[in-house]
Coordinates of C-alpha atoms in Angstrom, one line a residue:
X1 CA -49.2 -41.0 -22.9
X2 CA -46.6 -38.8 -23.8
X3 CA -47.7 -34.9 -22.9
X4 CA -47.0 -32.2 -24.7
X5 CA -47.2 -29.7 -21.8
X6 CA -45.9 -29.9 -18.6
X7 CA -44.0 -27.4 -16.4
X8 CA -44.2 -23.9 -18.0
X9 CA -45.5 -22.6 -20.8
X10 CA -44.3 -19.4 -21.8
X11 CA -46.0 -16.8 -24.0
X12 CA -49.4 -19.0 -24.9
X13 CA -52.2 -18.5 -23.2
X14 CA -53.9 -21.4 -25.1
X15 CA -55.4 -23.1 -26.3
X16 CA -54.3 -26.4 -25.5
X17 CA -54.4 -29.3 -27.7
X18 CA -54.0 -32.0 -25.0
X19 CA -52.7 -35.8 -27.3
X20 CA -52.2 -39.0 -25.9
X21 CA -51.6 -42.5 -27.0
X22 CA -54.2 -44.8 -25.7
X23 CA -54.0 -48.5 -26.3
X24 CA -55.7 -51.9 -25.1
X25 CA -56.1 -55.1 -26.8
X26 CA -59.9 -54.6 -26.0
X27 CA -60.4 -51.6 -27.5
X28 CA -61.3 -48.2 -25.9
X29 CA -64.2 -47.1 -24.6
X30 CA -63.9 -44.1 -23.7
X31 CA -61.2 -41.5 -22.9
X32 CA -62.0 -38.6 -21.1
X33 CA -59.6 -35.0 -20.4
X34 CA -60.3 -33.9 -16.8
X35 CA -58.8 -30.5 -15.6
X36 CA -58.9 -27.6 -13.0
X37 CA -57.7 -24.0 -12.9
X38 CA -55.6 -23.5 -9.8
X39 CA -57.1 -26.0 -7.8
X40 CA -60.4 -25.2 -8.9
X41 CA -63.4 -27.5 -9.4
X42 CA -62.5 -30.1 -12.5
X43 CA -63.7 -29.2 -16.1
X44 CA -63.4 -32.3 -18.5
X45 CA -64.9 -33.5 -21.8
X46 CA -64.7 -36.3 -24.0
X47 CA -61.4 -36.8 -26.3
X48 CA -61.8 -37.8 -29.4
X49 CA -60.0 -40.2 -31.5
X50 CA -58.3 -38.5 -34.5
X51 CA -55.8 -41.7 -35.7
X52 CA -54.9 -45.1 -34.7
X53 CA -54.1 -44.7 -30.6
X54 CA -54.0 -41.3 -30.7
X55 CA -57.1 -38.8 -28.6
X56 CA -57.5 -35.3 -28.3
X57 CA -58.8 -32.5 -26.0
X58 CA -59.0 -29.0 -25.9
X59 CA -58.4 -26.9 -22.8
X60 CA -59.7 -23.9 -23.4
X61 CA -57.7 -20.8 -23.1
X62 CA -56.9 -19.2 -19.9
X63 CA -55.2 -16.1 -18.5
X64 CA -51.3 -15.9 -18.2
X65 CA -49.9 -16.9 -14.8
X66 CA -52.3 -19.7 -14.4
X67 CA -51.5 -23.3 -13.5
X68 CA -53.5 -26.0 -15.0
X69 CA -53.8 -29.4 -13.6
X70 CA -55.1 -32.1 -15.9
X71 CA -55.6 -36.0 -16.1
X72 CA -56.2 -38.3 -19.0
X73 CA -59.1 -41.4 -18.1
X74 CA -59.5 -44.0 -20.6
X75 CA -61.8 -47.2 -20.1
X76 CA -61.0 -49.8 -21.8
X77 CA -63.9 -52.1 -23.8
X78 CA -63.7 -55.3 -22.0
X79 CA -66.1 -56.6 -19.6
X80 CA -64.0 -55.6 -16.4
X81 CA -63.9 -51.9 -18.2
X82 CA -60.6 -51.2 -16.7
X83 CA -60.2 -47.4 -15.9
X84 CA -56.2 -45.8 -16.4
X85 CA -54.8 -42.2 -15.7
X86 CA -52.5 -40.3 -16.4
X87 CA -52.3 -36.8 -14.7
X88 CA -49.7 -33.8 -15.8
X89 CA -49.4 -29.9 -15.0
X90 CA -48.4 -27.1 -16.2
X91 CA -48.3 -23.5 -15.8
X92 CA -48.7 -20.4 -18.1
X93 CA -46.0 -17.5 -18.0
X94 CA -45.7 -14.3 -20.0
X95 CA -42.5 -13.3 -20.5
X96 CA -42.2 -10.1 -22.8
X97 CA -38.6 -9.8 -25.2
X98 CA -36.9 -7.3 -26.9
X99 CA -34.2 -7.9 -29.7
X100 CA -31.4 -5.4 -29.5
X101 CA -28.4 -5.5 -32.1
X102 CA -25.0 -4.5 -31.9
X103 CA -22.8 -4.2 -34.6
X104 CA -24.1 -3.6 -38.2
X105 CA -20.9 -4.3 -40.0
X106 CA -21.0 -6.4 -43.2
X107 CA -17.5 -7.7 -43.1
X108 CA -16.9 -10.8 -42.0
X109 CA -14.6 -13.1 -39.5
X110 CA -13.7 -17.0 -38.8
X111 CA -11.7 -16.0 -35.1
X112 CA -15.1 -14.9 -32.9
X113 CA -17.2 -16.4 -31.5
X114 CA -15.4 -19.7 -32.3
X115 CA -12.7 -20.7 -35.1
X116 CA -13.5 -24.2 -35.9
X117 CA -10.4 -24.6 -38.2
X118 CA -8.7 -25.9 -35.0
X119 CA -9.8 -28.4 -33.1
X120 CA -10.2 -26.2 -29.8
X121 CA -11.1 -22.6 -28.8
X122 CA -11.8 -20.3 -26.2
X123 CA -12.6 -16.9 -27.0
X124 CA -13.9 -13.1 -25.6
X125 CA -15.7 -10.2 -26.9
X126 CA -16.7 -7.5 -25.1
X127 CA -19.7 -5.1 -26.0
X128 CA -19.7 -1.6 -24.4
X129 CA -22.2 -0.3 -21.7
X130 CA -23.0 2.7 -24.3
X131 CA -23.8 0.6 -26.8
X132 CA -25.6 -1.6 -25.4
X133 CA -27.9 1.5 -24.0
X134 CA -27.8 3.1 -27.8
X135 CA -29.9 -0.1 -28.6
X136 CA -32.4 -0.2 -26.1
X137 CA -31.0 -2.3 -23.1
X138 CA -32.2 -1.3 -19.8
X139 CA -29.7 -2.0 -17.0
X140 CA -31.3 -4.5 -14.9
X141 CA -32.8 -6.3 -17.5
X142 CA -32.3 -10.1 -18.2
X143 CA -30.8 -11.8 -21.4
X144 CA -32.5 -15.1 -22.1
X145 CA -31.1 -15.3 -25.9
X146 CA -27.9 -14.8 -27.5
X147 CA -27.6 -14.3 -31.3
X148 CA -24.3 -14.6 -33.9
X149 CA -24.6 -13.4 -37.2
X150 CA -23.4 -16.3 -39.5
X151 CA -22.8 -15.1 -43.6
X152 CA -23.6 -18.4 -44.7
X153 CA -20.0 -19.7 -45.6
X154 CA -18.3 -22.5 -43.6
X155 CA -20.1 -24.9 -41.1
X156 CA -19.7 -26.1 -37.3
X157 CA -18.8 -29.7 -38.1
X158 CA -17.0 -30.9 -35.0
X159 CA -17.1 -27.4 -33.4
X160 CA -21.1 -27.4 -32.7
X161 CA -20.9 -28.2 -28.8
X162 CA -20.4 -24.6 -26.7
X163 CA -20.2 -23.6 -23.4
X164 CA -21.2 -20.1 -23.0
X165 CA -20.3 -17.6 -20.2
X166 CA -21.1 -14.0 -19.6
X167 CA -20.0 -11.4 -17.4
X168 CA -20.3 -7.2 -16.5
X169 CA -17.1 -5.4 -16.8
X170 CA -15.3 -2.9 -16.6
X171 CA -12.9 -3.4 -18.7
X172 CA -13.4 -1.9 -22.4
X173 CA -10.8 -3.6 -24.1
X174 CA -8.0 -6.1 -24.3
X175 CA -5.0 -4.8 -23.5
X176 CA -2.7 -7.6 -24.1
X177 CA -2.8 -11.7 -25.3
X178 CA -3.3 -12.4 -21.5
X179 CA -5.4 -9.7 -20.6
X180 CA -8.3 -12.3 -20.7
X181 CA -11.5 -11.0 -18.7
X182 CA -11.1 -13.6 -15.2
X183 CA -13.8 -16.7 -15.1
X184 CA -14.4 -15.8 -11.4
X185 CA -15.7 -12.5 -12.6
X186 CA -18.2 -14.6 -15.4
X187 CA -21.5 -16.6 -15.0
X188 CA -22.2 -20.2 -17.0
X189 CA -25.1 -19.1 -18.9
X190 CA -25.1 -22.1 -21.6
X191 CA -23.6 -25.2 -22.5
X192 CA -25.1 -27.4 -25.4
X193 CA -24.8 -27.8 -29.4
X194 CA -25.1 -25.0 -31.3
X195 CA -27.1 -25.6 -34.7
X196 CA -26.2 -22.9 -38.1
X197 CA -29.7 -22.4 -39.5
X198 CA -30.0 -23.6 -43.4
X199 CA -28.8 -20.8 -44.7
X200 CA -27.0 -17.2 -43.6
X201 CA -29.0 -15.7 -40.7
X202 CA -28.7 -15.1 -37.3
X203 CA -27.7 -18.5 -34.8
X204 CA -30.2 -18.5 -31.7
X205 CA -29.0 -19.5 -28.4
X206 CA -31.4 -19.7 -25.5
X207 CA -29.5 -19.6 -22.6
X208 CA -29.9 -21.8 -19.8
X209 CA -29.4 -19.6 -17.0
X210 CA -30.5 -16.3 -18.2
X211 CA -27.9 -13.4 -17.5
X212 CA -28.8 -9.9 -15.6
X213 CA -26.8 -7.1 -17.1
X214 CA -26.4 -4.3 -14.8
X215 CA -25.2 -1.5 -16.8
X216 CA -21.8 -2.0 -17.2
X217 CA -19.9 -3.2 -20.5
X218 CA -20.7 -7.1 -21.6
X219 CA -18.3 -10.0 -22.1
X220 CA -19.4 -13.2 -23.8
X221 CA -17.2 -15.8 -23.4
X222 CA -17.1 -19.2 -25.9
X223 CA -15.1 -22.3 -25.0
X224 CA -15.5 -24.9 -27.8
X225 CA -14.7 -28.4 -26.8
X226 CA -15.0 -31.0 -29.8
X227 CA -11.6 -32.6 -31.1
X228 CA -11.0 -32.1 -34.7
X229 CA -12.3 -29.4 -36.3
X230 CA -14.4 -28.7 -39.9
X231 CA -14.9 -25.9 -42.3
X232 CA -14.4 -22.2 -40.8
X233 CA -17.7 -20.8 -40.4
X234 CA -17.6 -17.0 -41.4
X235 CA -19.5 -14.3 -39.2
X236 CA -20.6 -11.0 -39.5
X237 CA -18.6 -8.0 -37.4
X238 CA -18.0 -4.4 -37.0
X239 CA -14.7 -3.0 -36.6
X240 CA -13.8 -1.4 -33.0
X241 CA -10.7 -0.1 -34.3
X242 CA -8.0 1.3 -32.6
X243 CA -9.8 -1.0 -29.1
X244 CA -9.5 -4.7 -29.5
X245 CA -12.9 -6.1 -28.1
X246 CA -12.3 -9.8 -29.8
X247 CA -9.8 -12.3 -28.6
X248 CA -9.3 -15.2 -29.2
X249 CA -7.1 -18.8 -28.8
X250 CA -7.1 -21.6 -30.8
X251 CA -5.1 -25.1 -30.9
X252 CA -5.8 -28.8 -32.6
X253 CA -3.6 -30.3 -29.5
X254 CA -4.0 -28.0 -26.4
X255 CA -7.7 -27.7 -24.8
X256 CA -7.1 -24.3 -23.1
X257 CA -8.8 -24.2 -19.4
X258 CA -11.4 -20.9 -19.2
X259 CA -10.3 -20.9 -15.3
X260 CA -6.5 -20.1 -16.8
X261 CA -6.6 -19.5 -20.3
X262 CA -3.3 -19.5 -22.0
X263 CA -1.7 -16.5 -23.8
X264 CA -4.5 -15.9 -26.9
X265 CA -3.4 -17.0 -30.4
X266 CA -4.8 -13.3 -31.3
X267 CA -6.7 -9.9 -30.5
X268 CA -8.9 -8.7 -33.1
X269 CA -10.7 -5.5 -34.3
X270 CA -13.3 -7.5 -35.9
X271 CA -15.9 -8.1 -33.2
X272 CA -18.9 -10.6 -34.5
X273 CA -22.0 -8.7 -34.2
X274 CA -24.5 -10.1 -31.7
X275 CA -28.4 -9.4 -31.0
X276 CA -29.5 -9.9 -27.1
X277 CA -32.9 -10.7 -26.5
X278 CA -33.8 -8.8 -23.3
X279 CA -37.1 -9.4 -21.1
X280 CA -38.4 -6.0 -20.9
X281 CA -41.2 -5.0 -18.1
X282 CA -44.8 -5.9 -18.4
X283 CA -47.5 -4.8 -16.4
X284 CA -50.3 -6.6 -14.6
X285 CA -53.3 -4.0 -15.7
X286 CA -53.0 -2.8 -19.4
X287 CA -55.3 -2.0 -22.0
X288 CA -53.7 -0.7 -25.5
X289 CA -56.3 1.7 -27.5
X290 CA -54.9 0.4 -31.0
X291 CA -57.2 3.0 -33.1
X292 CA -60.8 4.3 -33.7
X293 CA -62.4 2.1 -36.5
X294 CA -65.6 3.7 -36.9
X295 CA -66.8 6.0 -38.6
X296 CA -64.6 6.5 -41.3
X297 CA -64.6 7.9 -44.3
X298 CA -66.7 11.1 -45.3
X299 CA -69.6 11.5 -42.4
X300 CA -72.8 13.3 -43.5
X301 CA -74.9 15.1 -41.2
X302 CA -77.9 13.9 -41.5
X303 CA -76.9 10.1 -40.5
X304 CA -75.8 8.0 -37.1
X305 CA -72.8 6.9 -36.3
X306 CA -71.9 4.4 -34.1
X307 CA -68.1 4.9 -32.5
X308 CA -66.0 1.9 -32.2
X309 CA -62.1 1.2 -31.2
X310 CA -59.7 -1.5 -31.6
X311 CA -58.5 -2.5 -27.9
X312 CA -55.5 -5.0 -26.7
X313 CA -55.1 -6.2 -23.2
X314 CA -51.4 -6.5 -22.8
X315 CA -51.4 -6.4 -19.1
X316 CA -51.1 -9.6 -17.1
X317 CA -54.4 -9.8 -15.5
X318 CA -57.3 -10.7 -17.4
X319 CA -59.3 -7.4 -18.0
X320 CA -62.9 -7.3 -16.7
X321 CA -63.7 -3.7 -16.7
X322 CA -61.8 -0.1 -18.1
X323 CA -63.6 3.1 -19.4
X324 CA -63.0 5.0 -22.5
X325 CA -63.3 8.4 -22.6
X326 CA -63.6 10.8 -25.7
X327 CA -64.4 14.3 -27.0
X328 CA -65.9 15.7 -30.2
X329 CA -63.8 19.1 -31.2
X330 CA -63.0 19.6 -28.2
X331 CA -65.9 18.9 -26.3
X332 CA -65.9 15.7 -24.0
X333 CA -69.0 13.3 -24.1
X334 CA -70.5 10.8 -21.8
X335 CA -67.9 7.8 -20.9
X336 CA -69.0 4.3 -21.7
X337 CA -67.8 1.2 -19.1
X338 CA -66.6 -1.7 -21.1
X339 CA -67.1 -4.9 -18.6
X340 CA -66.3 -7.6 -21.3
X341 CA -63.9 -10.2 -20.2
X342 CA -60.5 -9.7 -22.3
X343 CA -57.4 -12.4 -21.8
X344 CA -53.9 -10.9 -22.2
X345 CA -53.4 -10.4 -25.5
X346 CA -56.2 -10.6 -26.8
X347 CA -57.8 -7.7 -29.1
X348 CA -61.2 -6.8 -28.9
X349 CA -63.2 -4.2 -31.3
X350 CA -65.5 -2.5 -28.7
X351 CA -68.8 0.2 -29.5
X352 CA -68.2 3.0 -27.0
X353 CA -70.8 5.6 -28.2
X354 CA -74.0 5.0 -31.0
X355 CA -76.4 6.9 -32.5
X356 CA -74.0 9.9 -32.9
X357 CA -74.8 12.7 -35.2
X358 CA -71.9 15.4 -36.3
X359 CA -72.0 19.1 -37.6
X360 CA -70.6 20.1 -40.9
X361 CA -66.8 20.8 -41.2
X362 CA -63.5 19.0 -39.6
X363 CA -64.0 16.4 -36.7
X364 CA -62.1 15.3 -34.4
X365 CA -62.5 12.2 -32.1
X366 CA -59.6 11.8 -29.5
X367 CA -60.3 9.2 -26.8
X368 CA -58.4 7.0 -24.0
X369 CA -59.0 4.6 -22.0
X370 CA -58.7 4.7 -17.9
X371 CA -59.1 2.5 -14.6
X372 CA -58.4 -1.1 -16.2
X373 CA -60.0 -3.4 -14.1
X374 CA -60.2 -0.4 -11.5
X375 CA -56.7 0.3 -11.1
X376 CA -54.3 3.4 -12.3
X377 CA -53.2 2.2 -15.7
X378 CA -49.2 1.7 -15.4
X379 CA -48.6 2.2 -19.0
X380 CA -50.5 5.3 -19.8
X381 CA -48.8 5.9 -22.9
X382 CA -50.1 3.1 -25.3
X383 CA -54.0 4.8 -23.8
X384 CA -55.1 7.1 -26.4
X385 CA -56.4 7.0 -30.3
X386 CA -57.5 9.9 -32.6
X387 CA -59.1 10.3 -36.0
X388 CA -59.7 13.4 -38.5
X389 CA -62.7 12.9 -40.5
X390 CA -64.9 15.6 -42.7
X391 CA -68.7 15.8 -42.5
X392 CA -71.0 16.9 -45.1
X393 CA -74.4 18.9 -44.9
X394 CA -76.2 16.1 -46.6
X395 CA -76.0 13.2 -49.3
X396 CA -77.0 13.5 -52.8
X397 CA -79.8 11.1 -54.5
X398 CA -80.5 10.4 -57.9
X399 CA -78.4 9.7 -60.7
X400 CA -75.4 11.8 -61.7
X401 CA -73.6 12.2 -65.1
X402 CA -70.9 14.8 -65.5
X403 CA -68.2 15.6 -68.4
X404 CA -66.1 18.7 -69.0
X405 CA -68.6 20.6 -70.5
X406 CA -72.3 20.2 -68.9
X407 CA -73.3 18.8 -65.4
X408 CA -76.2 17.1 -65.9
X409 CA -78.7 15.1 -63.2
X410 CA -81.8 13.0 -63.7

């Protein structure tokens, strides 16, 4: 069998199509998918055989931060009926991101990140503090994805294999062709190939080691090893005129050493723009009041109207119980206790109130949401929804023709 999940799982909370290849020159009985929520009692049912060796399960979905134990049993057809297993794990995370971009420019340059007209290259660009905080990093937060803005032009043939490395500095420029930022002061965050996507866009690195920036400016650092070299890919920068932020070096003969770089080929105003993908804070108990979806429209006063609202558990924990809260004009009413099960991220369309009648004229609704699963709600600012409606004395019945001239009714 060859599993498709094991380890972590980030961001899915199922559910899980569970494959495997099953095979015996007697056939197969039976094959059965066995699992238990943190070391819970077993769940299983039967797989089912959807082509030639292949059998699938479902596990059904389950909240984040869950591990999930499972085990494959197949009995094979001949008269022994042989019994084989196969058991794998895995466990569900929830990890929250946050592109930020910096740099906006539309001009273009082949030095930074890499210049694969040359055979080798080592290169720095540093990205200030300031404007890192102008696009919404948070000091403390962790970078698990780096992005380059390729223009489309050029290609990474024999200059596809990076090693990455990142550091916090102080340092706001380059002052010289040595004034390289020191390795000692940087942190491996990536080494692997680097793939251009089929046409201009942004290049995705997931880092292997994700980096913590702490509020200070940002060095990336790219060291590209592979001999030879290939058509100059062309990226996207932003000047930083009169502070050079990019240097670079680049040989076809000398493979320059990060630990003691040699004097750069260049320093550059054209910095290559770059988006950091940020984990940003989640919360364990979280319910998001998306909107009121009932009633809309124009109301009339002499019908019922049942209240409902669009809700989201983005929280961590499963949500088993929150109240909403609401008010009329003004005037609060009695709070309902929703005690449906919700999984994170998950949205649910709940009726809080029914049977409502309204007076004529403007009304508001305004309600929020409190106590998810009995706790203080630590992100009180995605809790509240309003609507504006109009209700009218009464409806009209009958048939109604009317022109410029003459109303008339039958």
């Amino acid at each position: 069998m060859s599993p498709i999940y094991q380890d972590t799982v980030l961001n899915n909370p199922g559910p899980y199509t569970i494959k495997a290849s099953i095979t015996d020159a007697s056939g197969i009985q039976t094959a059965r998918l066995i699992w238990s929520i943190n070391n819970g009692a077993p769940d299983s049912v039967d797989m089912t055989n959807t082509s030639g060796s292949t059998y699938e399960a479902i596990i059904p979905a389950q909240a984040y931060n869950t591990r999930i134990d499972y085990t494959v049993k197949a009995i094979d057809a001949s008269p022994a009926n042989n019994v084989a297993t196969v058991s794998k794990w895995f466990f569900t995370k929830r990890v929250l991101t946050q592109d930020i971009t910096i740099g906006t420019g539309t001009g273009t340059t082949q030095y930074n990140p890499v210049y694969n007209l040359y055979g080798y290259n080592y290169t720095q660009q540093i990205y200030t503090a300031s404007e890192i905080t102008a696009a919404g990093g948070t000091p403390g937060g962790q970078i698990y994805k780096i992005k380059f803005h390729w223009n489309g032009s050029g290609n990474l043939t024999n200059g596809d294999v990076w090693t990455i490395y990142m550091g916090n500095t102080t340092k706001t420029s380059f002052s010289s062709t040595t004034d390289w930022v020191p390795l000692s002061s940087m942190t491996e965050v990536y080494t692997g190939q680097v793939t251009l996507p089929p046409s201009a866009g942004w290049v995705t690195i997931t880092l292997t080691t994700p980096f913590t920036w702490d509020g200070n400016n940002l060095v990336i650092a790219v060291d590209e090893n592979v001999p030879s070299y290939g058509s100059t890919a062309y990226w996207y920068c932003t000047s930083t005129s009169p502070n050079y932020q990019a240097i670079y070096y680049r040989s076809d003969s000398n493979n320059p050493d990060p630990a003691s770089p040699p004097s750069a080929s260049g320093r550059s105003y054209n910095r290559p723009n770059v988006q950091l993908t940020f984990e940003i804070p989640s919360h364990d108990n979280d319910v998001q009041f998306i909107a009121i979806t009932e009633p809309s429209g124009v109301l009339y006063s002499t019908n019922q109207y049942n209240i409902k609202g669009k809700f989201k558990n983005i929280g961590n924990n499963a949500l088993t119980s929150f109240t909403i809260k609401y008010k009329i004009n003004g005037v609060e009413q009695t709070p309902f206790t929703c005690t449906e099960t919700i999984l994170t991220d998950e949205v649910r369309e709940i009726t809080f109130a029914t049977d409502v009648t309204f007076s004529t004229g403007d009304i508001e609704i305004l309600a929020w949401t409190e106590s998810p699963n009995g706790s203080i709600d630590e992100n009180p600012a995605d809790d509240t929804a309003r609507v504006s409606l109009f209700c009218c004395s009464a409806g009209y019945a009958g048939t109604y023709t009317i022109d410029s001239s003459q109303p008339t009714a039958r």
